[in-house]
Amino acid sequence: MTFRWKEGLLTLPSLGMLVGLVGVPTLVIFITAFCASSPTGGVGQGWSFRAIESLFQWMYVPIIIKTLLYSAIATLLCILIGLPVAYLMARCQGRLRNILVLAIVIPFWTNMLVHLSAWKMVLHPNGAFGKLLLYLGVIGPNDLLLYNPQAVILLFVYIFLPFAIIPLYATIEKFDFRLLESARDLGATSWQALSQVFLPGIWSGILSASILVFVPVLGCYVVPELVGDANSVLYSNKIAQRTFQDRNLPEAAALSSALLVGMMVVGLGYLYWERAKRRQEEGHE
């Protein structure tokens, strides 16, 4: 009992920060969604369901579909690119592995806006990369590498690729590669060994990487705002618009609450899947 009290006291500071910096603001957002909007902007007096009712407007349907599509494409590309990189990192030994891990971690130390500014210079029509593509005939003189959906997805993949590589690397590193050798010895082709042995063996890492990429992309409004066009307006951009331009904080809170609930459903579904898988493994033992 004494040990539990000490353990509880040690966790109080982190628990207090979590409640104060995450729990309380989240609760404020949910409460604001049920408040009336002020004609001058902000939150008015009294309660109202108008912000909640606005979520069911038809105008949000194509935006939600587009947001899910962009997030799914970015997640798929991150997994396809991250898998061979994580495999290479797991198979390397010694100093080379540490260098590769450091190369993946370093982007976390740089602000996202710095990355976006650098990419805007790279993709600028008068930049060296744009002139090279124009010289090679890949693009025309009136084609833009910026301010289009392709640029948005490219930046999504670039920014969130480390979120896919790190969990994939952590899972592949623990994989027993002797299973692949055994599968080949039993007559399996390389593709069969990959699809029936390797991928199922690292499926938990693939699922974790997918969630770590998909969920942040859903709420990232900076990338479409800086490199997208009118056709690249996503759900998160609507939240920013209601907050900073329209000054309709209850509706912005309602949109944010719906996004939070969706993320919570994804997270709880993942936890349920993990527990069910763990129980199944324990049952086989």
PDB file of C-alpha atoms in Angstrom:
ATOM      1  CA  MET A   1       0.000   0.000   0.000  1.00  0.00           C
ATOM      2  CA  THR A   2       2.877   2.361   0.867  1.00  0.00           C
ATOM      3  CA  PHE A   3       4.425   1.739  -2.527  1.00  0.00           C
ATOM      4  CA  ARG A   4       1.159   2.578  -4.252  1.00  0.00           C
ATOM      5  CA  TRP A   5       0.905   5.882  -2.365  1.00  0.00           C
ATOM      6  CA  LYS A   6       4.441   6.780  -3.389  1.00  0.00           C
ATOM      7  CA  GLU A   7       3.699   5.792  -6.964  1.00  0.00           C
ATOM      8  CA  GLY A   8       0.590   7.956  -6.941  1.00  0.00           C
ATOM      9  CA  LEU A   9       2.463  10.953  -5.583  1.00  0.00           C
ATOM     10  CA  LEU A  10       5.102  10.593  -8.267  1.00  0.00           C
ATOM     11  CA  THR A  11       2.466  10.631 -11.010  1.00  0.00           C
ATOM     12  CA  LEU A  12       0.580  13.644  -9.620  1.00  0.00           C
ATOM     13  CA  PRO A  13       2.680  16.320 -11.414  1.00  0.00           C
ATOM     14  CA  SER A  14       2.333  14.686 -14.828  1.00  0.00           C
ATOM     15  CA  LEU A  15      -1.332  13.910 -14.189  1.00  0.00           C
ATOM     16  CA  GLY A  16      -1.953  17.508 -13.147  1.00  0.00           C
ATOM     17  CA  MET A  17      -0.288  18.817 -16.316  1.00  0.00           C
ATOM     18  CA  LEU A  18      -2.306  16.393 -18.433  1.00  0.00           C
ATOM     19  CA  VAL A  19      -5.577  17.459 -16.835  1.00  0.00           C
ATOM     20  CA  GLY A  20      -4.744  21.163 -16.887  1.00  0.00           C
ATOM     21  CA  LEU A  21      -3.274  21.381 -20.375  1.00  0.00           C
ATOM     22  CA  VAL A  22      -5.411  18.778 -22.170  1.00  0.00           C
ATOM     23  CA  GLY A  23      -8.450  17.824 -20.146  1.00  0.00           C
ATOM     24  CA  VAL A  24      -9.649  21.302 -19.128  1.00  0.00           C
ATOM     25  CA  PRO A  25      -9.239  22.898 -22.613  1.00  0.00           C
ATOM     26  CA  THR A  26     -11.017  19.933 -24.168  1.00  0.00           C
ATOM     27  CA  LEU A  27     -13.888  20.297 -21.691  1.00  0.00           C
ATOM     28  CA  VAL A  28     -14.074  24.038 -22.459  1.00  0.00           C
ATOM     29  CA  ILE A  29     -14.346  23.244 -26.185  1.00  0.00           C
ATOM     30  CA  PHE A  30     -17.204  20.801 -25.590  1.00  0.00           C
ATOM     31  CA  ILE A  31     -19.034  23.323 -23.375  1.00  0.00           C
ATOM     32  CA  THR A  32     -18.517  26.159 -25.881  1.00  0.00           C
ATOM     33  CA  ALA A  33     -20.155  24.049 -28.583  1.00  0.00           C
ATOM     34  CA  PHE A  34     -23.442  24.353 -26.649  1.00  0.00           C
ATOM     35  CA  CYS A  35     -23.187  28.107 -26.130  1.00  0.00           C
ATOM     36  CA  ALA A  36     -24.871  30.828 -28.132  1.00  0.00           C
ATOM     37  CA  SER A  37     -22.771  32.876 -30.516  1.00  0.00           C
ATOM     38  CA  SER A  38     -22.314  36.593 -30.023  1.00  0.00           C
ATOM     39  CA  PRO A  39     -23.242  38.991 -32.859  1.00  0.00           C
ATOM     40  CA  THR A  40     -19.920  40.777 -32.367  1.00  0.00           C
ATOM     41  CA  GLY A  41     -17.926  37.546 -32.402  1.00  0.00           C
ATOM     42  CA  GLY A  42     -17.059  35.123 -29.670  1.00  0.00           C
ATOM     43  CA  VAL A  43     -19.364  33.439 -27.175  1.00  0.00           C
ATOM     44  CA  GLY A  44     -22.677  35.004 -26.223  1.00  0.00           C
ATOM     45  CA  GLN A  45     -24.937  34.503 -23.247  1.00  0.00           C
ATOM     46  CA  GLY A  46     -27.141  31.485 -22.765  1.00  0.00           C
ATOM     47  CA  TRP A  47     -27.190  28.046 -24.295  1.00  0.00           C
ATOM     48  CA  SER A  48     -27.998  27.026 -27.830  1.00  0.00           C
ATOM     49  CA  PHE A  49     -27.944  23.954 -30.065  1.00  0.00           C
ATOM     50  CA  ARG A  50     -27.470  26.038 -33.199  1.00  0.00           C
ATOM     51  CA  ALA A  51     -23.747  25.216 -33.433  1.00  0.00           C
ATOM     52  CA  ILE A  52     -24.465  21.496 -33.079  1.00  0.00           C
ATOM     53  CA  GLU A  53     -27.198  21.684 -35.688  1.00  0.00           C
ATOM     54  CA  SER A  54     -24.803  23.408 -38.099  1.00  0.00           C
ATOM     55  CA  LEU A  55     -22.712  20.226 -38.196  1.00  0.00           C
ATOM     56  CA  PHE A  56     -25.439  18.550 -40.241  1.00  0.00           C
ATOM     57  CA  GLN A  57     -25.287  21.034 -43.101  1.00  0.00           C
ATOM     58  CA  TRP A  58     -24.754  19.495 -46.522  1.00  0.00           C
ATOM     59  CA  MET A  59     -21.791  21.802 -47.203  1.00  0.00           C
ATOM     60  CA  TYR A  60     -19.642  19.804 -44.785  1.00  0.00           C
ATOM     61  CA  VAL A  61     -20.211  16.454 -46.509  1.00  0.00           C
ATOM     62  CA  PRO A  62     -17.828  16.973 -49.477  1.00  0.00           C
ATOM     63  CA  ILE A  63     -15.287  18.592 -47.139  1.00  0.00           C
ATOM     64  CA  ILE A  64     -15.369  15.584 -44.802  1.00  0.00           C
ATOM     65  CA  ILE A  65     -15.052  13.172 -47.741  1.00  0.00           C
ATOM     66  CA  LYS A  66     -12.136  15.178 -49.136  1.00  0.00           C
ATOM     67  CA  THR A  67     -10.444  15.286 -45.718  1.00  0.00           C
ATOM     68  CA  LEU A  68     -10.761  11.529 -45.256  1.00  0.00           C
ATOM     69  CA  LEU A  69      -9.504  10.942 -48.793  1.00  0.00           C
ATOM     70  CA  TYR A  70      -6.451  13.174 -48.366  1.00  0.00           C
ATOM     71  CA  SER A  71      -5.690  11.594 -44.982  1.00  0.00           C
ATOM     72  CA  ALA A  72      -6.039   8.076 -46.395  1.00  0.00           C
ATOM     73  CA  ILE A  73      -3.792   8.818 -49.390  1.00  0.00           C
ATOM     74  CA  ALA A  74      -1.142  10.452 -47.199  1.00  0.00           C
ATOM     75  CA  THR A  75      -1.282   7.541 -44.753  1.00  0.00           C
ATOM     76  CA  LEU A  76      -0.986   4.938 -47.501  1.00  0.00           C
ATOM     77  CA  LEU A  77       1.987   6.713 -49.078  1.00  0.00           C
ATOM     78  CA  CYS A  78       3.695   7.060 -45.698  1.00  0.00           C
ATOM     79  CA  ILE A  79       3.290   3.319 -45.065  1.00  0.00           C
ATOM     80  CA  LEU A  80       4.530   2.375 -48.541  1.00  0.00           C
ATOM     81  CA  ILE A  81       7.575   4.624 -48.208  1.00  0.00           C
ATOM     82  CA  GLY A  82       8.170   3.934 -44.527  1.00  0.00           C
ATOM     83  CA  LEU A  83       8.127   0.127 -44.761  1.00  0.00           C
ATOM     84  CA  PRO A  84      11.324  -0.312 -46.851  1.00  0.00           C
ATOM     85  CA  VAL A  85      13.072   2.458 -44.888  1.00  0.00           C
ATOM     86  CA  ALA A  86      12.166   0.858 -41.553  1.00  0.00           C
ATOM     87  CA  TYR A  87      13.200  -2.569 -42.902  1.00  0.00           C
ATOM     88  CA  LEU A  88      16.580  -1.191 -43.955  1.00  0.00           C
ATOM     89  CA  MET A  89      17.065   0.445 -40.553  1.00  0.00           C
ATOM     90  CA  ALA A  90      16.194  -2.787 -38.729  1.00  0.00           C
ATOM     91  CA  ARG A  91      18.582  -4.855 -40.846  1.00  0.00           C
ATOM     92  CA  CYS A  92      21.514  -2.463 -40.448  1.00  0.00           C
ATOM     93  CA  GLN A  93      23.954  -2.934 -37.606  1.00  0.00           C
ATOM     94  CA  GLY A  94      26.042  -0.720 -35.380  1.00  0.00           C
ATOM     95  CA  ARG A  95      26.835   2.864 -36.272  1.00  0.00           C
ATOM     96  CA  LEU A  96      24.911   2.884 -39.562  1.00  0.00           C
ATOM     97  CA  ARG A  97      21.665   2.040 -37.769  1.00  0.00           C
ATOM     98  CA  ASN A  98      22.217   4.861 -35.271  1.00  0.00           C
ATOM     99  CA  ILE A  99      22.887   7.304 -38.113  1.00  0.00           C
ATOM    100  CA  LEU A 100      19.681   6.294 -39.899  1.00  0.00           C
ATOM    101  CA  VAL A 101      17.618   6.586 -36.700  1.00  0.00           C
ATOM    102  CA  LEU A 102      19.105  10.032 -36.058  1.00  0.00           C
ATOM    103  CA  ALA A 103      18.308  11.102 -39.638  1.00  0.00           C
ATOM    104  CA  ILE A 104      14.659  10.190 -39.068  1.00  0.00           C
ATOM    105  CA  VAL A 105      14.454  11.866 -35.654  1.00  0.00           C
ATOM    106  CA  ILE A 106      16.131  15.165 -36.649  1.00  0.00           C
ATOM    107  CA  PRO A 107      13.040  16.491 -38.531  1.00  0.00           C
ATOM    108  CA  PHE A 108      11.154  16.418 -35.209  1.00  0.00           C
ATOM    109  CA  TRP A 109      13.533  19.126 -33.957  1.00  0.00           C
ATOM    110  CA  THR A 110      12.541  21.554 -36.700  1.00  0.00           C
ATOM    111  CA  ASN A 111       9.319  23.543 -36.708  1.00  0.00           C
ATOM    112  CA  MET A 112       6.721  22.619 -39.310  1.00  0.00           C
ATOM    113  CA  LEU A 113       6.593  26.167 -40.647  1.00  0.00           C
ATOM    114  CA  VAL A 114      10.318  25.994 -41.418  1.00  0.00           C
ATOM    115  CA  HIS A 115       9.717  22.846 -43.475  1.00  0.00           C
ATOM    116  CA  LEU A 116       6.810  24.451 -45.311  1.00  0.00           C
ATOM    117  CA  SER A 117       8.770  27.604 -46.074  1.00  0.00           C
ATOM    118  CA  ALA A 118      11.642  25.538 -47.435  1.00  0.00           C
ATOM    119  CA  TRP A 119       9.310  23.492 -49.628  1.00  0.00           C
ATOM    120  CA  LYS A 120       7.629  26.632 -50.947  1.00  0.00           C
ATOM    121  CA  MET A 121      11.058  27.768 -52.124  1.00  0.00           C
ATOM    122  CA  VAL A 122      11.762  24.355 -53.668  1.00  0.00           C
ATOM    123  CA  LEU A 123       8.404  24.174 -55.479  1.00  0.00           C
ATOM    124  CA  HIS A 124       8.348  27.812 -56.535  1.00  0.00           C
ATOM    125  CA  PRO A 125       7.991  28.222 -60.347  1.00  0.00           C
ATOM    126  CA  ASN A 126      11.219  30.242 -60.443  1.00  0.00           C
ATOM    127  CA  GLY A 127      13.077  27.792 -58.222  1.00  0.00           C
ATOM    128  CA  ALA A 128      15.802  25.465 -59.409  1.00  0.00           C
ATOM    129  CA  PHE A 129      13.574  22.377 -59.155  1.00  0.00           C
ATOM    130  CA  GLY A 130      10.773  23.992 -61.147  1.00  0.00           C
ATOM    131  CA  LYS A 131      13.187  25.158 -63.838  1.00  0.00           C
ATOM    132  CA  LEU A 132      14.686  21.675 -64.030  1.00  0.00           C
ATOM    133  CA  LEU A 133      11.279  20.050 -64.553  1.00  0.00           C
ATOM    134  CA  LEU A 134      10.420  22.687 -67.139  1.00  0.00           C
ATOM    135  CA  TYR A 135      13.707  22.028 -68.956  1.00  0.00           C
ATOM    136  CA  LEU A 136      13.041  18.273 -68.945  1.00  0.00           C
ATOM    137  CA  GLY A 137       9.527  18.812 -70.282  1.00  0.00           C
ATOM    138  CA  VAL A 138       7.836  17.288 -67.225  1.00  0.00           C
ATOM    139  CA  ILE A 139       5.764  20.426 -66.644  1.00  0.00           C
ATOM    140  CA  GLY A 140       4.635  23.235 -68.909  1.00  0.00           C
ATOM    141  CA  PRO A 141       5.354  26.946 -68.541  1.00  0.00           C
ATOM    142  CA  ASN A 142       1.927  27.552 -66.986  1.00  0.00           C
ATOM    143  CA  ASP A 143       1.964  24.582 -64.616  1.00  0.00           C
ATOM    144  CA  LEU A 144       2.303  25.273 -60.901  1.00  0.00           C
ATOM    145  CA  LEU A 145       3.940  22.947 -58.398  1.00  0.00           C
ATOM    146  CA  LEU A 146       2.349  24.898 -55.561  1.00  0.00           C
ATOM    147  CA  TYR A 147      -1.250  25.678 -54.599  1.00  0.00           C
ATOM    148  CA  ASN A 148      -2.805  22.402 -55.714  1.00  0.00           C
ATOM    149  CA  PRO A 149      -3.943  19.156 -54.060  1.00  0.00           C
ATOM    150  CA  GLN A 150      -0.783  17.331 -55.134  1.00  0.00           C
ATOM    151  CA  ALA A 151       1.375  19.794 -53.194  1.00  0.00           C
ATOM    152  CA  VAL A 152      -0.818  19.338 -50.119  1.00  0.00           C
ATOM    153  CA  ILE A 153      -0.463  15.539 -50.174  1.00  0.00           C
ATOM    154  CA  LEU A 154       3.283  15.820 -50.868  1.00  0.00           C
ATOM    155  CA  LEU A 155       3.782  18.030 -47.814  1.00  0.00           C
ATOM    156  CA  PHE A 156       1.563  15.777 -45.690  1.00  0.00           C
ATOM    157  CA  VAL A 157       3.749  12.805 -46.586  1.00  0.00           C
ATOM    158  CA  TYR A 158       6.977  14.714 -46.011  1.00  0.00           C
ATOM    159  CA  ILE A 159       5.955  16.050 -42.594  1.00  0.00           C
ATOM    160  CA  PHE A 160       4.315  12.939 -41.176  1.00  0.00           C
ATOM    161  CA  LEU A 161       6.566  10.277 -42.713  1.00  0.00           C
ATOM    162  CA  PRO A 162       8.674   9.972 -39.508  1.00  0.00           C
ATOM    163  CA  PHE A 163       5.458   9.191 -37.606  1.00  0.00           C
ATOM    164  CA  ALA A 164       5.163   6.068 -39.780  1.00  0.00           C
ATOM    165  CA  ILE A 165       8.823   5.050 -39.903  1.00  0.00           C
ATOM    166  CA  ILE A 166       9.471   5.041 -36.147  1.00  0.00           C
ATOM    167  CA  PRO A 167       6.681   2.598 -35.082  1.00  0.00           C
ATOM    168  CA  LEU A 168       7.391   0.432 -38.130  1.00  0.00           C
ATOM    169  CA  TYR A 169      11.071   0.311 -37.222  1.00  0.00           C
ATOM    170  CA  ALA A 170      10.257  -0.557 -33.595  1.00  0.00           C
ATOM    171  CA  THR A 171       8.090  -3.466 -34.745  1.00  0.00           C
ATOM    172  CA  ILE A 172      10.362  -4.768 -37.514  1.00  0.00           C
ATOM    173  CA  GLU A 173      13.352  -4.687 -35.166  1.00  0.00           C
ATOM    174  CA  LYS A 174      11.613  -7.266 -32.958  1.00  0.00           C
ATOM    175  CA  PHE A 175      10.573  -9.479 -35.881  1.00  0.00           C
ATOM    176  CA  ASP A 176      12.252 -12.877 -36.067  1.00  0.00           C
ATOM    177  CA  PHE A 177      13.710 -12.923 -39.581  1.00  0.00           C
ATOM    178  CA  ARG A 178      14.406 -16.647 -39.255  1.00  0.00           C
ATOM    179  CA  LEU A 179      10.718 -17.118 -40.016  1.00  0.00           C
ATOM    180  CA  LEU A 180      11.330 -15.791 -43.540  1.00  0.00           C
ATOM    181  CA  GLU A 181      14.184 -18.230 -44.021  1.00  0.00           C
ATOM    182  CA  SER A 182      12.012 -21.078 -42.773  1.00  0.00           C
ATOM    183  CA  ALA A 183       9.211 -20.070 -45.151  1.00  0.00           C
ATOM    184  CA  ARG A 184      11.612 -20.105 -48.111  1.00  0.00           C
ATOM    185  CA  ASP A 185      13.008 -23.464 -47.021  1.00  0.00           C
ATOM    186  CA  LEU A 186       9.462 -24.828 -47.048  1.00  0.00           C
ATOM    187  CA  GLY A 187       9.005 -23.725 -50.653  1.00  0.00           C
ATOM    188  CA  ALA A 188       7.433 -20.282 -50.278  1.00  0.00           C
ATOM    189  CA  THR A 189       8.352 -17.655 -52.828  1.00  0.00           C
ATOM    190  CA  SER A 190       9.693 -14.275 -51.767  1.00  0.00           C
ATOM    191  CA  TRP A 191       6.273 -12.695 -52.284  1.00  0.00           C
ATOM    192  CA  GLN A 192       4.531 -15.434 -50.281  1.00  0.00           C
ATOM    193  CA  ALA A 193       7.026 -15.047 -47.454  1.00  0.00           C
ATOM    194  CA  LEU A 194       6.479 -11.299 -47.494  1.00  0.00           C
ATOM    195  CA  SER A 195       2.693 -11.325 -47.675  1.00  0.00           C
ATOM    196  CA  GLN A 196       1.959 -14.345 -45.479  1.00  0.00           C
ATOM    197  CA  VAL A 197       4.737 -14.192 -42.892  1.00  0.00           C
ATOM    198  CA  PHE A 198       6.402 -10.779 -42.709  1.00  0.00           C
ATOM    199  CA  LEU A 199       3.434  -8.423 -43.098  1.00  0.00           C
ATOM    200  CA  PRO A 200       1.163 -10.337 -40.661  1.00  0.00           C
ATOM    201  CA  GLY A 201       4.070 -10.429 -38.207  1.00  0.00           C
ATOM    202  CA  ILE A 202       4.404  -6.639 -38.209  1.00  0.00           C
ATOM    203  CA  TRP A 203       0.712  -5.854 -38.612  1.00  0.00           C
ATOM    204  CA  SER A 204       0.524  -4.154 -35.204  1.00  0.00           C
ATOM    205  CA  GLY A 205       3.280  -1.744 -36.265  1.00  0.00           C
ATOM    206  CA  ILE A 206       1.501  -1.005 -39.555  1.00  0.00           C
ATOM    207  CA  LEU A 207      -1.725  -0.254 -37.710  1.00  0.00           C
ATOM    208  CA  SER A 208       0.053   1.945 -35.160  1.00  0.00           C
ATOM    209  CA  ALA A 209       1.860   3.845 -37.922  1.00  0.00           C
ATOM    210  CA  SER A 210      -1.402   4.324 -39.821  1.00  0.00           C
ATOM    211  CA  ILE A 211      -3.132   5.833 -36.794  1.00  0.00           C
ATOM    212  CA  LEU A 212      -0.142   8.048 -35.948  1.00  0.00           C
ATOM    213  CA  VAL A 213      -0.253   9.491 -39.470  1.00  0.00           C
ATOM    214  CA  PHE A 214      -3.984   9.498 -40.179  1.00  0.00           C
ATOM    215  CA  VAL A 215      -5.095  11.276 -36.999  1.00  0.00           C
ATOM    216  CA  PRO A 216      -2.642  14.245 -37.168  1.00  0.00           C
ATOM    217  CA  VAL A 217      -3.360  14.753 -40.869  1.00  0.00           C
ATOM    218  CA  LEU A 218      -7.069  15.102 -40.045  1.00  0.00           C
ATOM    219  CA  GLY A 219      -6.358  18.102 -37.823  1.00  0.00           C
ATOM    220  CA  CYS A 220      -3.519  19.741 -39.766  1.00  0.00           C
ATOM    221  CA  TYR A 221      -4.753  22.992 -41.343  1.00  0.00           C
ATOM    222  CA  VAL A 222      -1.398  24.729 -41.892  1.00  0.00           C
ATOM    223  CA  VAL A 223      -0.390  22.662 -44.935  1.00  0.00           C
ATOM    224  CA  PRO A 224      -3.576  23.265 -46.989  1.00  0.00           C
ATOM    225  CA  GLU A 225      -3.545  26.898 -45.881  1.00  0.00           C
ATOM    226  CA  LEU A 226      -0.021  27.567 -47.168  1.00  0.00           C
ATOM    227  CA  VAL A 227       0.372  25.303 -50.216  1.00  0.00           C
ATOM    228  CA  GLY A 228      -3.221  24.444 -51.164  1.00  0.00           C
ATOM    229  CA  ASP A 229      -5.822  26.141 -53.325  1.00  0.00           C
ATOM    230  CA  ALA A 230      -9.576  26.673 -53.107  1.00  0.00           C
ATOM    231  CA  ASN A 231     -10.116  22.981 -53.897  1.00  0.00           C
ATOM    232  CA  SER A 232      -7.852  21.924 -51.017  1.00  0.00           C
ATOM    233  CA  VAL A 233      -9.994  23.282 -48.185  1.00  0.00           C
ATOM    234  CA  LEU A 234     -10.197  20.538 -45.559  1.00  0.00           C
ATOM    235  CA  TYR A 235     -12.186  20.073 -42.364  1.00  0.00           C
ATOM    236  CA  SER A 236      -9.455  21.637 -40.228  1.00  0.00           C
ATOM    237  CA  ASN A 237      -9.442  24.736 -42.447  1.00  0.00           C
ATOM    238  CA  LYS A 238     -13.143  25.208 -41.728  1.00  0.00           C
ATOM    239  CA  ILE A 239     -12.380  25.158 -37.992  1.00  0.00           C
ATOM    240  CA  ALA A 240      -9.706  27.825 -38.503  1.00  0.00           C
ATOM    241  CA  GLN A 241     -12.088  29.863 -40.666  1.00  0.00           C
ATOM    242  CA  ARG A 242     -14.835  29.805 -38.027  1.00  0.00           C
ATOM    243  CA  THR A 243     -12.287  30.755 -35.358  1.00  0.00           C
ATOM    244  CA  PHE A 244     -10.222  33.516 -36.956  1.00  0.00           C
ATOM    245  CA  GLN A 245     -12.331  34.897 -39.822  1.00  0.00           C
ATOM    246  CA  ASP A 246     -15.989  34.367 -38.937  1.00  0.00           C
ATOM    247  CA  ARG A 247     -15.365  34.652 -35.171  1.00  0.00           C
ATOM    248  CA  ASN A 248     -18.095  32.087 -34.581  1.00  0.00           C
ATOM    249  CA  LEU A 249     -16.470  30.293 -31.657  1.00  0.00           C
ATOM    250  CA  PRO A 250     -19.425  28.001 -30.787  1.00  0.00           C
ATOM    251  CA  GLU A 251     -19.517  26.626 -34.329  1.00  0.00           C
ATOM    252  CA  ALA A 252     -15.724  26.268 -34.334  1.00  0.00           C
ATOM    253  CA  ALA A 253     -15.997  24.429 -31.025  1.00  0.00           C
ATOM    254  CA  ALA A 254     -18.718  22.172 -32.441  1.00  0.00           C
ATOM    255  CA  LEU A 255     -16.548  21.311 -35.448  1.00  0.00           C
ATOM    256  CA  SER A 256     -13.581  20.662 -33.154  1.00  0.00           C
ATOM    257  CA  SER A 257     -15.701  18.511 -30.843  1.00  0.00           C
ATOM    258  CA  ALA A 258     -16.879  16.378 -33.745  1.00  0.00           C
ATOM    259  CA  LEU A 259     -13.273  15.907 -34.847  1.00  0.00           C
ATOM    260  CA  LEU A 260     -12.201  15.010 -31.313  1.00  0.00           C
ATOM    261  CA  VAL A 261     -14.999  12.467 -31.009  1.00  0.00           C
ATOM    262  CA  GLY A 262     -13.972  10.917 -34.323  1.00  0.00           C
ATOM    263  CA  MET A 263     -10.348  10.668 -33.188  1.00  0.00           C
ATOM    264  CA  MET A 264     -11.438   9.151 -29.883  1.00  0.00           C
ATOM    265  CA  VAL A 265     -13.479   6.519 -31.724  1.00  0.00           C
ATOM    266  CA  VAL A 266     -10.414   5.601 -33.808  1.00  0.00           C
ATOM    267  CA  GLY A 267      -8.211   5.453 -30.703  1.00  0.00           C
ATOM    268  CA  LEU A 268     -10.676   3.386 -28.692  1.00  0.00           C
ATOM    269  CA  GLY A 269     -11.143   1.045 -31.642  1.00  0.00           C
ATOM    270  CA  TYR A 270      -7.396   0.526 -31.788  1.00  0.00           C
ATOM    271  CA  LEU A 271      -7.203  -0.180 -28.029  1.00  0.00           C
ATOM    272  CA  TYR A 272     -10.092  -2.655 -28.310  1.00  0.00           C
ATOM    273  CA  TRP A 273      -8.323  -4.401 -31.187  1.00  0.00           C
ATOM    274  CA  GLU A 274      -5.090  -4.594 -29.170  1.00  0.00           C
ATOM    275  CA  ARG A 275      -6.851  -6.076 -26.144  1.00  0.00           C
ATOM    276  CA  ALA A 276      -8.752  -8.580 -28.260  1.00  0.00           C
ATOM    277  CA  LYS A 277      -5.538  -9.630 -29.962  1.00  0.00           C
ATOM    278  CA  ARG A 278      -3.742  -9.967 -26.620  1.00  0.00           C
ATOM    279  CA  ARG A 279      -6.552 -12.091 -25.195  1.00  0.00           C
ATOM    280  CA  GLN A 280      -6.486 -14.287 -28.286  1.00  0.00           C
ATOM    281  CA  GLU A 281      -2.735 -14.793 -27.935  1.00  0.00           C
ATOM    282  CA  GLU A 282      -3.090 -15.600 -24.257  1.00  0.00           C
ATOM    283  CA  GLY A 283      -5.873 -18.074 -25.070  1.00  0.00           C
ATOM    284  CA  HIS A 284      -3.644 -19.917 -27.558  1.00  0.00           C
ATOM    285  CA  GLU A 285      -0.928 -20.166 -24.933  1.00  0.00           C
TER     286      GLU A 285
END
